[in-house]
Coordinates of C-alpha atoms in Angstrom, one line a residue:
M7 CA -1.4 108.3 -1.4
K8 CA 1.0 105.1 -0.4
G9 CA -0.7 103.8 2.8
Q10 CA 1.0 102.0 6.1
K11 CA 3.1 99.7 5.5
G12 CA 0.1 95.7 7.5
L13 CA 1.1 93.7 9.4
K14 CA 2.9 90.3 8.6
G15 CA -0.4 88.0 7.5
D16 CA -0.3 84.5 8.4
T17 CA 0.7 81.8 6.5
C18 CA -1.0 80.8 4.0
E19 CA -1.3 76.7 3.8
N20 CA -1.7 76.6 -0.1
G21 CA 1.3 79.0 -1.0
T22 CA 3.6 77.8 -3.5
K23 CA 7.3 78.5 -2.7
G24 CA 8.4 81.3 -4.1
E25 CA 11.3 81.9 -5.5
K26 CA 15.2 82.3 -3.7
G27 CA 15.9 85.9 -2.8
D28 CA 19.0 88.0 -3.5
K29 CA 21.6 88.2 -1.0
G30 CA 20.6 89.7 1.9
D31 CA 24.2 92.7 3.2
L32 CA 26.4 91.1 5.9
G33 CA 25.2 91.3 9.3
L34 CA 27.2 92.2 12.7
Q35 CA 29.4 89.6 13.1
G36 CA 28.4 87.1 15.8
Q37 CA 29.5 86.1 18.9
D38 CA 32.7 82.9 19.5
G39 CA 31.5 79.6 19.0
E40 CA 32.3 76.7 21.3
N41 CA 36.1 75.1 20.2
G42 CA 35.8 72.3 17.9
D43 CA 37.4 68.8 18.7
K44 CA 41.3 68.9 18.0
G45 CA 42.7 68.1 14.6
E46 CA 44.4 65.4 13.0
K47 CA 48.0 66.5 13.0
G48 CA 49.7 67.1 9.7
D49 CA 52.4 66.6 8.0
L50 CA 56.4 67.8 9.7
G51 CA 56.6 71.4 8.0
E52 CA 60.1 72.0 6.8
K53 CA 63.0 73.8 9.0
G54 CA 63.6 77.5 9.8
L55 CA 66.2 79.7 9.9
C56 CA 68.6 79.4 13.5
G57 CA 67.4 81.1 16.0
D58 CA 69.3 83.5 18.3
P59 CA 71.9 82.3 21.5
G60 CA 70.2 81.0 24.3
E61 CA 71.3 82.7 27.9
R62 CA 74.2 80.7 29.5
G63 CA 72.8 77.6 31.4
E64 CA 73.6 77.9 35.4
R65 CA 77.6 75.9 36.6
G66 CA 76.8 71.8 36.8
E67 CA 77.9 70.0 39.6
K68 CA 81.4 69.0 39.7
G69 CA 81.5 65.4 37.9
E70 CA 83.7 62.5 39.6
A71 CA 87.7 62.5 39.8
G72 CA 88.7 61.0 35.7
I73 CA 91.4 58.4 36.2
K74 CA 94.6 59.2 36.8
G75 CA 96.6 59.8 33.0
E76 CA 100.6 58.7 32.9
K77 CA 103.2 61.4 33.8
G78 CA 103.6 63.3 31.2
S79 CA 107.7 64.2 29.7
K80 CA 109.6 66.8 30.8
G81 CA 109.1 70.1 29.0
D82 CA 111.0 72.4 28.6
A83 CA 112.9 75.6 31.3
G84 CA 110.8 78.3 31.3
V85 CA 112.8 81.7 30.9
E86 CA 113.6 83.0 33.9
G87 CA 111.9 84.3 36.5
I88 CA 112.3 87.7 39.2
P89 CA 113.7 87.3 41.7
G90 CA 111.7 86.4 44.7
M91 CA 111.5 88.9 48.1
N92 CA 114.8 88.4 51.1
G93 CA 113.8 85.9 53.4
Q94 CA 113.6 86.6 57.1
E95 CA 116.7 86.9 60.0
G96 CA 118.3 82.7 60.3
E97 CA 118.7 83.3 63.2
K98 CA 122.6 84.0 65.7
G99 CA 125.2 82.5 65.2
E100 CA 128.5 80.8 68.0
P101 CA 130.8 83.9 67.9
G102 CA 134.2 83.6 66.4
S103 CA 137.4 83.7 67.1
K104 CA 138.6 87.0 68.0
G105 CA 140.2 89.0 65.9
E106 CA 144.1 90.0 65.9
K107 CA 143.9 94.0 68.5
G108 CA 143.9 96.8 65.8
D109 CA 145.8 100.3 65.8
L110 CA 145.0 103.4 68.1
G111 CA 142.3 105.2 67.1
P112 CA 142.5 108.9 66.9
P113 CA 141.6 110.8 70.1
G114 CA 137.7 111.1 70.8
V115 CA 135.5 114.4 71.5
M116 CA 135.6 114.1 75.8
G117 CA 132.7 112.9 77.1
P118 CA 130.3 114.6 79.9
V119 CA 132.2 114.9 84.3
G120 CA 130.7 111.2 85.2
P121 CA 129.4 111.6 88.9
K122 CA 130.7 111.8 92.2
G123 CA 132.8 108.8 93.4
N124 CA 133.0 106.8 96.6
P125 CA 134.7 109.1 99.1
G126 CA 137.8 107.8 100.3
S127 CA 139.3 105.4 103.7
K128 CA 139.7 108.3 106.5
G129 CA 143.5 109.3 106.3
A130 CA 145.9 109.9 109.0
R131 CA 145.9 110.9 112.0
G132 CA 148.2 114.6 111.7
T133 CA 149.8 116.5 114.0
S134 CA 148.3 118.0 117.1
G135 CA 147.6 121.9 116.7
K136 CA 149.3 123.8 119.1
K137 CA 147.1 124.7 122.8
G138 CA 145.6 127.7 122.4
S139 CA 145.3 130.7 125.1
R140 CA 142.8 130.3 128.1
G141 CA 139.5 132.4 127.5
I142 CA 137.9 134.8 129.8
K143 CA 135.3 132.4 132.2
G144 CA 131.7 132.6 131.8
S145 CA 129.6 133.8 134.9
K146 CA 128.1 131.9 136.2
G147 CA 124.3 130.2 135.0
D148 CA 120.7 129.0 137.2
S149 CA 120.1 125.9 137.1
S150 CA 116.7 124.6 136.9
K151 CA 115.2 122.1 136.5
A152 CA 112.3 120.1 134.2
R153 CA 108.7 121.3 134.2
R154 CA 107.1 118.6 133.4
S155 CA 102.9 118.1 133.9
A156 CA 100.7 114.4 132.2
F157 CA 99.4 112.5 133.0
S158 CA 96.5 109.1 131.9
A159 CA 93.5 107.6 133.2
G160 CA 90.6 105.3 132.0
L161 CA 87.8 104.7 132.4
S162 CA 86.3 102.2 134.0
K163 CA 82.5 102.2 133.6
S164 CA 80.8 102.5 130.0
F165 CA 78.4 104.5 128.3
P166 CA 79.2 107.5 130.3
P167 CA 76.7 111.0 131.0
P168 CA 75.9 113.9 128.3
N169 CA 77.2 117.1 128.6
V170 CA 79.5 116.8 130.9
P171 CA 83.2 115.9 131.8
I172 CA 83.9 111.6 132.0
K173 CA 85.9 110.9 134.4
F174 CA 88.3 109.3 133.5
D175 CA 89.1 106.5 137.0
K176 CA 91.3 104.3 135.9
I177 CA 94.8 107.1 137.3
L178 CA 97.4 105.1 135.0
Y179 CA 99.8 108.1 135.8
N180 CA 99.8 111.7 137.4
D181 CA 102.2 112.4 139.8
Q182 CA 102.0 116.2 139.7
E183 CA 98.5 115.8 140.0
D184 CA 97.1 117.6 137.4
Y185 CA 94.5 115.9 136.4
N186 CA 91.4 116.1 138.9
P187 CA 89.9 112.1 138.4
S188 CA 86.9 113.5 140.6
T189 CA 85.9 115.9 138.6
G190 CA 87.5 114.1 134.9
K191 CA 88.7 117.8 134.7
F192 CA 93.0 119.0 133.4
N193 CA 93.8 121.9 135.6
C194 CA 96.5 124.1 133.9
S195 CA 99.9 124.8 136.5
I196 CA 102.4 125.6 133.2
P197 CA 101.6 128.3 130.8
G198 CA 102.6 126.0 127.3
A199 CA 102.3 123.2 124.8
Y200 CA 100.0 120.9 125.2
V201 CA 99.5 117.8 123.4
F202 CA 95.8 115.2 124.6
A203 CA 94.8 112.4 122.7
Y204 CA 92.3 109.9 123.8
H205 CA 92.2 106.5 122.6
M206 CA 88.2 106.0 122.8
T207 CA 86.4 102.0 122.0
V208 CA 82.5 102.3 121.0
R209 CA 79.5 100.1 120.8
G210 CA 76.7 99.0 120.6
R211 CA 75.8 102.8 119.9
P212 CA 77.1 106.0 118.1
A213 CA 79.9 108.2 120.0
R214 CA 80.0 112.3 119.2
I215 CA 83.2 113.0 121.2
S216 CA 84.5 116.5 122.3
I217 CA 87.4 118.3 123.2
V218 CA 86.2 121.7 125.7
A219 CA 89.2 123.5 126.5
Q220 CA 88.8 127.5 128.5
N221 CA 85.4 126.4 128.5
K222 CA 84.2 125.7 124.9
K223 CA 84.4 122.7 122.6
I224 CA 87.8 122.7 120.3
V225 CA 87.5 118.8 118.7
K226 CA 84.4 117.3 117.8
T227 CA 84.6 114.1 116.9
R228 CA 81.5 110.8 116.0
E229 CA 81.6 106.9 115.3
T230 CA 78.6 105.8 114.6
L231 CA 78.1 102.2 115.2
Y232 CA 74.4 100.5 115.7
G233 CA 73.5 96.9 117.4
Q234 CA 76.5 94.3 118.6
E235 CA 79.3 96.7 116.7
I236 CA 82.7 98.0 118.3
D237 CA 85.4 100.0 116.6
Q238 CA 88.0 102.5 118.1
A239 CA 87.9 106.1 117.8
S240 CA 91.2 108.0 118.7
F241 CA 92.3 111.9 117.7
L242 CA 95.5 113.5 118.6
I243 CA 95.4 117.7 119.0
I244 CA 98.1 119.9 120.8
L245 CA 96.4 123.1 122.2
K246 CA 98.3 126.5 123.9
L247 CA 97.0 126.7 127.4
N248 CA 98.2 129.5 129.9
V249 CA 97.6 128.9 134.6
G250 CA 94.2 128.5 135.6
D251 CA 92.1 126.6 131.6
Q252 CA 91.3 123.8 131.9
V253 CA 90.1 120.6 129.6
W254 CA 87.9 117.5 129.8
L255 CA 85.4 115.0 127.5
E256 CA 82.4 115.6 126.3
V257 CA 79.8 112.6 124.9
A258 CA 76.6 114.2 123.8
R259 CA 72.8 113.0 124.6
D260 CA 72.0 109.7 122.5
W261 CA 75.6 109.7 121.5
N262 CA 77.3 108.3 124.0
G263 CA 78.4 105.2 123.0
V264 CA 82.3 104.3 125.0
Y265 CA 82.4 101.3 125.9
V266 CA 85.2 99.3 128.2
S267 CA 84.9 95.9 128.9
A268 CA 87.7 93.1 130.8
E269 CA 88.7 93.1 126.8
D270 CA 88.3 96.7 125.7
D271 CA 89.7 100.2 127.1
S272 CA 88.7 103.8 126.4
I273 CA 91.5 105.8 127.9
F274 CA 92.3 110.2 128.3
T275 CA 95.6 111.5 127.9
G276 CA 97.6 114.5 128.3
F277 CA 100.9 116.0 128.8
L278 CA 102.6 119.4 128.4
L279 CA 105.2 119.1 125.7
Y280 CA 107.1 122.5 126.4
P281 CA 107.3 125.5 128.9
D282 CA 106.5 129.5 127.9
D283 CA 109.5 130.7 129.0
I284 CA 111.4 127.3 127.1
F285 CA 112.5 130.5 124.6
E286 CA 113.4 133.1 127.0
T287 CA 116.0 130.6 128.5
L288 CA 116.7 129.8 124.3
T289 CA 117.5 133.5 124.2

């Protein structure tokens, strides 16, 4: 039997060189080597075929203006152009001379009736008419004197006490004495319609003013002030009163900023507008 291949022996120093063996099979491709040195420039080759046109380049910068050329000869007349648009309206001309009067035209449609004219001047006085017959004598009427009731009074002290009638003790008018300055109340002696009004100076603190009639607060008003501000508060009302009814003014607690001084007044006023029996007189 053929034995296994033995190990390679040592090189013999005295051995002769054998003949060149046959060329072996092509081995695997080796790794790329490094680039060699650049060779010499070759001869110029033949001209190649013309390539495709390139893309259009960007627009170059404007060149300098050239020398002005000589004026050319006048060209032939062109074809007639399209008529242009109408120009803007010109300024109004001066009025022309007045023409001759034309013939009278046909009558137009009748227009609407015009507005009423101004009254004419007063005519001459006519003749006096005949005197009429004497009428029947009427019955003698009752002689009556107009009934009056009015007052107006001012305040002499600032910041009156709250929740009680304000005593306006500076009498300006009180001929019928229907107002009592010691109580601050007006007492109705003639039944009818009355007008009551007040004009108050308010300073330094707020004021809530009420008109009291027939023992109830008919009207409530207020004026809000603080510091050293000064303002005026006014009010007017018409009330129907019976004999014995009383009317006065009050301020609320912490809202009693009614003020008076040598330069500022606070006034309470009332008067009879008409009595109840005026309707019986008219009928």
